[in-house]
Amino acid sequence: MKTLLNIIWLIFSGLWLAIGYYIAGIICCILIVTIPWGIASFRIGNYALWPFGREVVETRSAGIGATLGNIIWLIVAGVWLAIGHVVTSIPLFLSIIGIPLGWANLKLIPVSLMPLGKEIVDSNTVLPRYQQR
C-alpha cells in the first residue's frame, strides 16, 4: 500500500516538491555559508519524493547551533514553505484519493519549518530504535 501511495504521490506532488527542495539545496550550497541548510534541503527533498513509510525524528546530538539555524531558517524560508505545503494540500483534500496525499503534505510542514536536528528514518525502525533511549 505504501508503494502505491508513493507512486501516486510522486506523480501528483512529490516530484515537483522534491525538485524545489533540490534547487534550494543547490543554491544554499553555492552560497557556502548556508551549506547546513542546503544539506537539510536535500534531505527534505528526498523525503518529499517518497514520504510514505518514513518518519521524521529528532536527533539527540543537535545542539544550540541547530536551534539557532532553525530560527534563521524559520524566518527566511520556513514560514513560506509551510504556507506552500498548506496551499498544496488543499486541492489534494478535495478528492477521495488525494486525502492521504494531503496528509502527507501536512506531514512535511514540521520538517520544512525547522529542518536542522532532524533525521528521516523508515517507519518500521522508529519504535524499536527510539524506545530504548
JSON list of N, CA and C in Angstrom, two decimals, residues 14 18 22 41 47 52 58 67 87 95 98:
[
{"chain": "A", "resi": 14, "resn": "GLY", "atom": "N", "xyz": [4.95, 14.89, -5.34]},
{"chain": "A", "resi": 14, "resn": "GLY", "atom": "CA", "xyz": [6.30, 14.63, -4.86]},
{"chain": "A", "resi": 14, "resn": "GLY", "atom": "C", "xyz": [7.41, 15.10, -5.76]},
{"chain": "A", "resi": 18, "resn": "ALA", "atom": "N", "xyz": [10.07, 17.88, -4.56]},
{"chain": "A", "resi": 18, "resn": "ALA", "atom": "CA", "xyz": [11.47, 17.46, -4.45]},
{"chain": "A", "resi": 18, "resn": "ALA", "atom": "C", "xyz": [12.37, 18.33, -5.32]},
{"chain": "A", "resi": 22, "resn": "TYR", "atom": "N", "xyz": [15.47, 20.49, -4.04]},
{"chain": "A", "resi": 22, "resn": "TYR", "atom": "CA", "xyz": [16.81, 20.27, -4.61]},
{"chain": "A", "resi": 22, "resn": "TYR", "atom": "C", "xyz": [17.39, 21.56, -5.15]},
{"chain": "A", "resi": 41, "resn": "SER", "atom": "N", "xyz": [18.02, 20.74, 3.04]},
{"chain": "A", "resi": 41, "resn": "SER", "atom": "CA", "xyz": [17.08, 20.84, 1.92]},
{"chain": "A", "resi": 41, "resn": "SER", "atom": "C", "xyz": [17.13, 19.59, 1.05]},
{"chain": "A", "resi": 47, "resn": "TYR", "atom": "N", "xyz": [12.84, 13.14, 1.25]},
{"chain": "A", "resi": 47, "resn": "TYR", "atom": "CA", "xyz": [11.64, 12.79, 1.99]},
{"chain": "A", "resi": 47, "resn": "TYR", "atom": "C", "xyz": [10.38, 13.18, 1.21]},
{"chain": "A", "resi": 52, "resn": "PHE", "atom": "N", "xyz": [5.78, 8.17, 2.16]},
{"chain": "A", "resi": 52, "resn": "PHE", "atom": "CA", "xyz": [5.03, 7.12, 2.85]},
{"chain": "A", "resi": 52, "resn": "PHE", "atom": "C", "xyz": [5.97, 6.02, 3.30]},
{"chain": "A", "resi": 58, "resn": "GLU", "atom": "N", "xyz": [13.57, 13.56, 15.92]},
{"chain": "A", "resi": 58, "resn": "GLU", "atom": "CA", "xyz": [14.57, 14.49, 16.44]},
{"chain": "A", "resi": 58, "resn": "GLU", "atom": "C", "xyz": [15.87, 13.73, 16.70]},
{"chain": "A", "resi": 67, "resn": "THR", "atom": "N", "xyz": [19.50, 24.85, 16.85]},
{"chain": "A", "resi": 67, "resn": "THR", "atom": "CA", "xyz": [18.39, 25.71, 17.28]},
{"chain": "A", "resi": 67, "resn": "THR", "atom": "C", "xyz": [18.51, 27.10, 16.64]},
{"chain": "A", "resi": 87, "resn": "VAL", "atom": "N", "xyz": [-1.15, 25.26, 1.20]},
{"chain": "A", "resi": 87, "resn": "VAL", "atom": "CA", "xyz": [-1.86, 25.62, -0.04]},
{"chain": "A", "resi": 87, "resn": "VAL", "atom": "C", "xyz": [-1.89, 24.43, -1.00]},
{"chain": "A", "resi": 95, "resn": "SER", "atom": "N", "xyz": [-10.34, 15.53, -3.29]},
{"chain": "A", "resi": 95, "resn": "SER", "atom": "CA", "xyz": [-10.73, 14.24, -3.86]},
{"chain": "A", "resi": 95, "resn": "SER", "atom": "C", "xyz": [-10.46, 13.13, -2.85]},
{"chain": "A", "resi": 98, "resn": "GLY", "atom": "N", "xyz": [-6.99, 11.83, -2.97]},
{"chain": "A", "resi": 98, "resn": "GLY", "atom": "CA", "xyz": [-6.00, 12.81, -2.58]},
{"chain": "A", "resi": 98, "resn": "GLY", "atom": "C", "xyz": [-5.89, 13.05, -1.08]}
]
